[in-house]
Amino acid sequence: MTEERTGGSTEFADRMLRMMNDAALALMVSVGHRTGLFDVMAEMPAATSAQIASQAVLDERYVREWLAAMTTGRIVEHDGAAGSYSLPAEHAAWLTRAAGMANLATGMQYIGLLALVEDQIVECFRHGGGLPYSAFPRFQAIMAEDSGAVQDANLIDVTLPLVPGLIGRLGQGIDVADVGCGSGHAVNLMAAAFPRSRFTGFDFSDAGLAVARLEASHSGLANARFEKRDAAHLGENDRFDFITTFDAVHDQARPDLMLAGIAAALRPGGVYLCVDTAASSKLADNLDHPLGPWLYTVSCMHCMTVSLADGGMGLGTMWGEQTARKMLGDAGFTSIEVARVDGDIVNSYIIASKGRLCGLDRGRVHLRQGHVAAGAGRDARSLVIGRLAPDLAGHACHE
């Protein structure tokens, strides 16, 4: 028994050491992304640290130390005799801006961002309360970069077609809102794709709204507008035919009021698309979630705490499908379906209305009545949001 316990203890210690190395590598991958080193190396043959630093216009001593971390982490290859370094093409495919939504280095930036507030979070553990959005100075910029590539690839051709008949209605011209629009990229993408429809983005971030308006102006979008508004107090009635939220409900101070406001803002026959975390509301069901530790950590150190800072509910990132269904029902929605896109382990696509929904695809988009299946979609490529999303075609009426 003692030998078994010792063996298990040693394995756990080994795991902790690997974890420390991987956490350090995550920070260095973020640095590689922010400095453009991965992009530079992907375009170069094997080169010395001085050559790489010169090409990237960076300080050689820092580049050399970064290369050492990347080499011992088996991300960069090193020829000791020649003193050269190279980034394998199969690694560059997941680490460069040219990879688009497959660029996993983008998400590594969250590690450093969360580390900035560790001391303050520790104080919250001791005294309660939370941290405001202002404690996360780069959060919106990272979110915009992280989600922008995904929206560019999927929003028009994959996500919106999940809603029965929506593409045709958007083409004809309807009123659309995105609540918690951030930097407004989703609104501007939809406005460009459907010039006959009218789009409004709501957010309380002046910085985000400024970016949204600038993008709309540069794109010449006369059908996109942005308004500063607290999501808990939309104050609209029967104004919109279609409303979206993208990862914007679970960190609200009062998500219940937000959902009720969305329900009130929809016209008869209107539809709400809530794209949010794919998870169960029950911890025991999430034990094999491939991103479970990451998502609970983001919740503790950002999404939950910003809600609590405003005296909110502290719903958290992993609020889950069961809680979402209940809250939507309490808000006044009577038809609630949850679609899952093959290969997307991050998002659930909740389609809600105050009437009957008809025409949801029964093929490779899975309608779910229960919790998220444990361990579904654990292929490495599925870590990229929606990367394996199929083309959607054919609709069947669903009660």
Coordinates of C-alpha atoms in Angstrom, one line a residue:
M1 CA 0.0 0.0 0.0
T2 CA 2.8 2.4 0.9
E3 CA 4.6 1.7 -2.4
E4 CA 1.3 2.3 -4.3
R5 CA 0.8 5.6 -2.5
T6 CA 4.4 6.6 -3.1
G7 CA 4.1 5.8 -6.8
G8 CA 1.0 7.9 -7.1
S9 CA 2.5 10.7 -5.2
T10 CA 5.6 10.7 -7.5
E11 CA 3.3 10.8 -10.5
F12 CA 1.5 13.8 -9.1
A13 CA 4.8 15.6 -8.4
D14 CA 5.9 14.9 -12.0
R15 CA 2.6 16.3 -13.2
M16 CA 3.1 19.5 -11.2
L17 CA 6.6 19.9 -12.7
R18 CA 5.2 19.5 -16.2
M19 CA 2.5 22.0 -15.3
M20 CA 5.0 24.6 -14.2
N21 CA 7.0 24.2 -17.4
D22 CA 3.9 24.4 -19.6
A23 CA 2.6 27.5 -17.7
A24 CA 6.0 29.2 -18.4
L25 CA 5.8 28.2 -22.0
A26 CA 2.4 29.7 -22.3
L27 CA 3.8 33.0 -21.2
M28 CA 6.6 32.7 -23.7
V29 CA 4.3 31.8 -26.5
S30 CA 2.3 34.9 -25.7
V31 CA 5.5 36.9 -26.0
G32 CA 6.3 35.3 -29.3
H33 CA 2.9 36.2 -30.6
R34 CA 3.0 39.8 -29.4
T35 CA 6.5 40.5 -30.6
G36 CA 5.8 38.9 -34.0
L37 CA 8.7 36.4 -33.5
F38 CA 6.6 33.4 -34.7
D39 CA 5.6 35.3 -37.8
V40 CA 9.2 36.3 -38.6
M41 CA 10.6 32.8 -38.0
A42 CA 7.9 31.2 -40.1
E43 CA 9.2 33.1 -43.1
M44 CA 12.9 32.5 -42.4
P45 CA 15.2 29.6 -43.0
A46 CA 17.2 28.4 -40.0
A47 CA 19.0 31.5 -38.5
T48 CA 21.0 32.7 -35.6
S49 CA 19.5 34.6 -32.7
A50 CA 21.1 37.8 -34.1
Q51 CA 19.6 37.3 -37.5
I52 CA 16.2 36.6 -36.1
A53 CA 16.4 39.6 -33.8
S54 CA 17.5 41.8 -36.7
Q55 CA 14.6 40.6 -38.9
A56 CA 12.1 41.2 -36.1
V57 CA 13.7 44.5 -35.1
L58 CA 14.0 43.3 -31.5
D59 CA 16.8 43.2 -28.8
E60 CA 19.0 40.2 -29.5
R61 CA 19.7 39.2 -25.9
Y62 CA 16.0 38.9 -25.1
V63 CA 15.4 37.0 -28.4
R64 CA 18.2 34.6 -27.5
E65 CA 16.6 33.8 -24.1
W66 CA 13.2 33.4 -25.6
L67 CA 14.6 31.0 -28.2
A68 CA 16.1 29.0 -25.3
A69 CA 12.7 28.6 -23.7
M70 CA 11.1 27.7 -27.1
T71 CA 13.9 25.2 -27.8
T72 CA 13.7 23.4 -24.4
G73 CA 9.9 23.5 -24.8
R74 CA 10.3 21.7 -28.1
I75 CA 8.5 24.4 -30.0
V76 CA 11.6 25.7 -31.9
E77 CA 14.3 23.5 -33.3
H78 CA 18.0 24.3 -32.5
D79 CA 21.2 23.2 -34.3
G80 CA 23.8 23.5 -31.7
A81 CA 26.7 23.2 -34.1
A82 CA 25.5 25.9 -36.4
G83 CA 24.0 28.0 -33.6
S84 CA 20.8 28.3 -35.6
Y85 CA 17.1 28.1 -34.8
S86 CA 14.0 27.2 -36.9
L87 CA 10.3 27.0 -36.5
P88 CA 8.9 23.8 -38.0
A89 CA 6.1 24.4 -40.5
E90 CA 3.8 22.1 -38.6
H91 CA 4.3 24.3 -35.5
A92 CA 3.9 27.6 -37.5
A93 CA 0.5 26.3 -38.7
W94 CA -0.8 26.8 -35.1
L95 CA 1.3 29.8 -34.0
T96 CA 1.3 32.5 -36.7
R97 CA -1.1 35.2 -37.8
A98 CA -1.1 33.6 -41.2
A99 CA -2.9 30.6 -39.6
G100 CA -6.0 32.8 -39.0
M101 CA -8.4 31.2 -36.5
A102 CA -6.0 28.2 -36.1
N103 CA -3.5 30.5 -34.3
L104 CA -3.5 29.2 -30.8
A105 CA -0.8 31.7 -29.7
T106 CA -3.5 34.4 -29.6
G107 CA -5.2 32.7 -26.7
M108 CA -2.0 32.4 -24.7
Q109 CA -2.2 36.2 -24.1
Y110 CA -4.9 35.5 -21.5
I111 CA -2.4 33.8 -19.2
G112 CA -0.4 37.0 -18.7
L113 CA -3.5 39.1 -18.5
L114 CA -4.9 36.9 -15.7
A115 CA -1.6 36.8 -13.9
L116 CA -1.7 40.6 -13.6
V117 CA -4.6 40.4 -11.1
E118 CA -3.5 37.4 -9.0
D119 CA -2.7 39.5 -5.9
Q120 CA -6.1 41.3 -6.1
I121 CA -7.9 38.0 -6.6
V122 CA -6.2 36.6 -3.5
E123 CA -7.6 39.6 -1.6
C124 CA -11.1 38.8 -3.0
F125 CA -10.7 35.2 -1.6
R126 CA -10.1 36.7 1.8
H127 CA -12.5 39.6 1.8
G128 CA -15.0 38.9 -0.9
G129 CA -16.0 41.4 -3.6
G130 CA -14.6 41.5 -7.1
L131 CA -12.4 43.3 -9.7
P132 CA -13.9 45.7 -12.2
Y133 CA -13.3 45.5 -15.9
S134 CA -10.8 48.3 -15.6
A135 CA -8.5 45.9 -13.8
F136 CA -8.0 44.1 -17.1
P137 CA -6.5 46.8 -19.4
R138 CA -5.9 44.6 -22.5
F139 CA -8.9 42.3 -22.1
Q140 CA -11.1 43.8 -24.8
A141 CA -8.2 44.1 -27.3
I142 CA -7.3 40.4 -26.8
M143 CA -10.9 39.4 -27.0
A144 CA -11.3 41.3 -30.3
E145 CA -8.2 39.6 -31.7
D146 CA -9.2 36.2 -30.5
S147 CA -12.8 36.3 -31.6
G148 CA -12.2 38.4 -34.8
A149 CA -10.6 35.6 -36.8
V150 CA -13.3 33.1 -35.7
Q151 CA -16.1 35.5 -36.7
D152 CA -14.5 36.2 -40.0
A153 CA -14.4 32.5 -40.8
N154 CA -17.7 31.4 -39.3
L155 CA -20.2 34.0 -38.5
I156 CA -21.9 34.5 -41.8
D157 CA -21.6 31.0 -43.3
V158 CA -21.8 28.8 -40.2
T159 CA -23.3 30.5 -37.2
L160 CA -26.1 32.6 -38.6
P161 CA -27.5 29.7 -40.8
L162 CA -28.2 27.8 -37.5
V163 CA -31.3 30.0 -37.1
P164 CA -34.1 28.7 -39.4
G165 CA -34.9 31.1 -42.3
L166 CA -32.6 33.8 -40.9
I167 CA -30.4 34.3 -43.9
G168 CA -33.4 35.0 -46.2
R169 CA -34.8 37.4 -43.7
L170 CA -31.5 39.2 -43.3
G171 CA -31.3 39.5 -47.1
Q172 CA -34.8 41.1 -47.3
G173 CA -34.1 43.5 -44.4
I174 CA -34.8 43.2 -40.7
D175 CA -33.7 45.0 -37.5
V176 CA -30.9 43.3 -35.6
A177 CA -29.1 44.0 -32.3
D178 CA -26.0 42.6 -30.7
V179 CA -26.0 43.1 -26.9
G180 CA -22.5 43.4 -25.3
C181 CA -21.0 44.0 -28.8
G182 CA -17.5 44.9 -27.5
S183 CA -15.5 46.3 -30.4
G184 CA -18.5 45.6 -32.8
H185 CA -16.8 43.4 -35.3
A186 CA -19.7 40.9 -35.5
V187 CA -22.1 43.8 -36.1
N188 CA -20.0 45.2 -38.8
L189 CA -19.5 41.8 -40.5
M190 CA -23.3 41.3 -40.6
A191 CA -23.9 44.8 -41.8
A192 CA -21.5 44.3 -44.7
A193 CA -23.0 41.0 -45.6
F194 CA -26.7 42.1 -45.4
P195 CA -26.9 45.7 -46.6
R196 CA -30.7 45.8 -46.5
S197 CA -30.9 45.0 -42.8
R198 CA -30.2 47.5 -40.0
F199 CA -27.8 46.6 -37.1
T200 CA -27.3 48.1 -33.7
G201 CA -24.6 47.2 -31.3
F202 CA -25.0 47.9 -27.5
D203 CA -22.1 48.1 -25.0
F204 CA -21.1 50.2 -22.1
S205 CA -17.4 50.4 -23.0
D206 CA -16.5 53.7 -24.6
A207 CA -13.2 52.3 -25.9
G208 CA -15.0 49.3 -27.5
L209 CA -17.7 51.5 -29.1
A210 CA -15.0 53.9 -30.5
V211 CA -13.3 50.9 -32.2
A212 CA -16.7 49.7 -33.5
R213 CA -17.7 53.1 -35.0
L214 CA -14.3 53.5 -36.6
E215 CA -14.4 50.1 -38.3
A216 CA -18.0 50.9 -39.5
S217 CA -16.9 54.3 -40.8
H218 CA -13.8 52.9 -42.7
S219 CA -16.0 50.2 -44.2
G220 CA -18.7 52.7 -45.3
L221 CA -21.4 50.9 -43.4
A222 CA -24.5 53.2 -43.2
N223 CA -26.6 50.4 -41.8
A224 CA -24.5 49.8 -38.6
R225 CA -24.8 52.0 -35.5
F226 CA -23.5 51.7 -31.9
E227 CA -25.1 52.9 -28.7
K228 CA -23.8 53.0 -25.1
R229 CA -26.1 51.0 -23.0
D230 CA -26.0 48.9 -19.8
A231 CA -27.1 45.4 -20.9
A232 CA -29.2 45.1 -17.8
H233 CA -31.2 48.1 -18.8
L234 CA -31.8 47.9 -22.5
G235 CA -35.1 49.7 -22.2
E236 CA -36.4 48.5 -25.6
N237 CA -39.8 47.0 -26.5
D238 CA -40.7 45.2 -29.8
R239 CA -37.8 46.9 -31.6
F240 CA -35.8 44.0 -33.1
D241 CA -36.4 40.9 -35.2
F242 CA -33.1 39.2 -34.3
I243 CA -30.8 39.7 -31.3
T244 CA -27.4 38.1 -30.7
T245 CA -25.0 37.9 -27.8
F246 CA -21.5 36.4 -28.2
D247 CA -19.9 35.2 -25.0
A248 CA -21.6 38.2 -23.2
V249 CA -24.1 36.8 -20.8
H250 CA -22.2 34.9 -18.1
D251 CA -20.1 37.8 -16.9
Q252 CA -22.9 40.3 -16.5
A253 CA -23.8 41.6 -13.0
R254 CA -27.5 40.9 -13.7
P255 CA -27.8 38.4 -16.5
D256 CA -31.4 37.8 -15.5
L257 CA -32.3 41.4 -16.3
M258 CA -30.2 41.3 -19.5
L259 CA -32.2 38.3 -20.8
A260 CA -35.5 39.7 -19.7
G261 CA -34.6 42.9 -21.6
I262 CA -33.6 41.0 -24.7
A263 CA -37.0 39.1 -24.6
A264 CA -38.8 42.4 -24.3
A265 CA -36.8 44.0 -27.1
L266 CA -37.8 41.2 -29.6
R267 CA -40.8 41.7 -31.9
P268 CA -43.4 38.9 -32.2
G269 CA -41.7 36.1 -34.1
G270 CA -38.2 37.4 -33.2
V271 CA -35.3 35.1 -32.4
Y272 CA -32.5 35.4 -29.9
L273 CA -29.1 33.7 -30.6
C274 CA -27.0 33.3 -27.5
V275 CA -23.5 31.9 -28.2
D276 CA -21.9 31.0 -24.9
T277 CA -19.8 28.4 -23.1
A278 CA -20.5 24.8 -23.9
A279 CA -20.7 23.2 -20.4
S280 CA -23.0 21.6 -17.9
S281 CA -24.2 23.5 -14.9
K282 CA -23.0 20.5 -12.8
L283 CA -19.3 20.2 -12.0
A284 CA -19.5 16.5 -11.9
D285 CA -20.5 16.5 -15.6
N286 CA -17.6 18.7 -16.5
L287 CA -14.8 16.5 -15.1
D288 CA -13.7 15.4 -18.6
H289 CA -14.4 18.7 -20.3
P290 CA -11.2 19.2 -22.4
L291 CA -11.0 22.8 -21.4
G292 CA -12.5 22.5 -17.9
P293 CA -9.5 23.8 -15.8
W294 CA -9.0 26.6 -18.2
L295 CA -12.6 27.8 -18.2
Y296 CA -13.1 27.6 -14.5
T297 CA -9.8 29.6 -14.0
V298 CA -10.9 32.3 -16.5
S299 CA -14.2 32.4 -14.6
C300 CA -12.6 32.8 -11.2
M301 CA -10.1 35.4 -12.3
H302 CA -12.2 37.4 -14.8
C303 CA -15.8 36.5 -15.6
M304 CA -17.1 35.8 -12.1
T305 CA -15.1 38.5 -10.4
V306 CA -16.2 41.4 -12.8
S307 CA -19.8 40.4 -12.0
L308 CA -19.2 40.4 -8.3
A309 CA -17.4 43.7 -8.4
D310 CA -20.7 45.3 -9.5
G311 CA -22.7 43.6 -6.8
G312 CA -23.8 41.0 -9.3
M313 CA -24.8 37.4 -9.3
G314 CA -21.3 36.0 -10.1
L315 CA -22.7 33.5 -12.6
G316 CA -19.4 32.5 -14.0
T317 CA -18.1 31.2 -17.3
M318 CA -19.3 27.7 -16.6
W319 CA -22.9 28.7 -15.9
G320 CA -23.9 25.8 -18.1
E321 CA -26.8 24.7 -20.3
Q322 CA -29.2 23.8 -17.5
T323 CA -28.9 27.2 -15.9
A324 CA -29.1 28.9 -19.3
R325 CA -32.4 27.1 -20.1
K326 CA -33.9 28.1 -16.7
M327 CA -32.9 31.7 -17.0
L328 CA -34.2 32.0 -20.5
G329 CA -37.5 30.5 -19.5
D330 CA -37.7 32.9 -16.6
A331 CA -37.0 35.7 -19.0
G332 CA -40.1 34.8 -21.1
F333 CA -38.7 32.6 -23.8
T334 CA -40.9 29.5 -24.5
S335 CA -38.9 27.8 -27.2
I336 CA -35.3 27.1 -26.4
E337 CA -33.0 24.8 -28.5
V338 CA -29.3 24.3 -28.1
A339 CA -27.3 23.6 -31.2
R340 CA -23.8 22.2 -31.2
V341 CA -21.5 22.5 -34.2
D342 CA -19.3 19.5 -34.9
G343 CA -15.7 20.2 -33.8
D344 CA -16.6 23.2 -31.6
I345 CA -16.0 22.2 -28.0
V346 CA -16.1 25.8 -26.8
N347 CA -19.5 27.1 -27.7
S348 CA -23.2 26.2 -27.4
Y349 CA -25.5 28.0 -29.8
I350 CA -28.8 28.6 -27.9
I351 CA -31.7 29.6 -30.2
A352 CA -34.6 31.0 -28.3
S353 CA -37.9 32.7 -29.1
K354 CA -41.3 33.4 -27.5
G355 CA -42.9 31.1 -29.9
R356 CA -42.3 27.8 -31.8
L357 CA -39.0 27.3 -33.7
C358 CA -39.1 25.5 -37.0
G359 CA -36.4 24.2 -39.2
L360 CA -33.4 23.5 -37.1
D361 CA -30.9 21.2 -38.9
R362 CA -30.8 17.7 -37.6
G363 CA -27.7 16.6 -39.4
R364 CA -24.2 17.5 -38.2
V365 CA -25.6 20.3 -36.0
H366 CA -26.7 18.5 -32.8
L367 CA -29.8 19.7 -30.9
R368 CA -29.3 19.0 -27.3
Q369 CA -31.8 18.6 -24.5
G370 CA -29.4 17.6 -21.7
H371 CA -25.9 18.5 -20.6
V372 CA -22.9 18.6 -22.8
A373 CA -21.4 15.2 -23.4
A374 CA -18.3 14.6 -21.3
G375 CA -15.1 14.6 -23.3
A376 CA -16.8 15.3 -26.6
G377 CA -14.6 16.5 -29.5
R378 CA -11.2 16.1 -27.9
D379 CA -9.2 16.2 -31.1
A380 CA -6.5 18.9 -30.9
R381 CA -8.0 20.8 -33.9
S382 CA -11.3 21.2 -32.1
L383 CA -9.6 23.5 -29.6
V384 CA -9.9 26.1 -32.4
I385 CA -13.4 27.5 -32.0
G386 CA -15.6 26.2 -34.8
R387 CA -12.6 25.1 -36.9
L388 CA -14.3 21.9 -38.0
A389 CA -17.7 23.4 -38.5
P390 CA -19.5 21.8 -41.4
D391 CA -21.5 23.5 -44.1
L392 CA -25.1 23.6 -43.0
A393 CA -27.9 22.7 -45.4
G394 CA -31.4 21.3 -45.1
H395 CA -33.9 22.1 -42.4
A396 CA -36.5 20.1 -40.5
C397 CA -39.3 21.5 -38.4
H398 CA -38.6 21.0 -34.7
E399 CA -41.0 21.3 -31.8

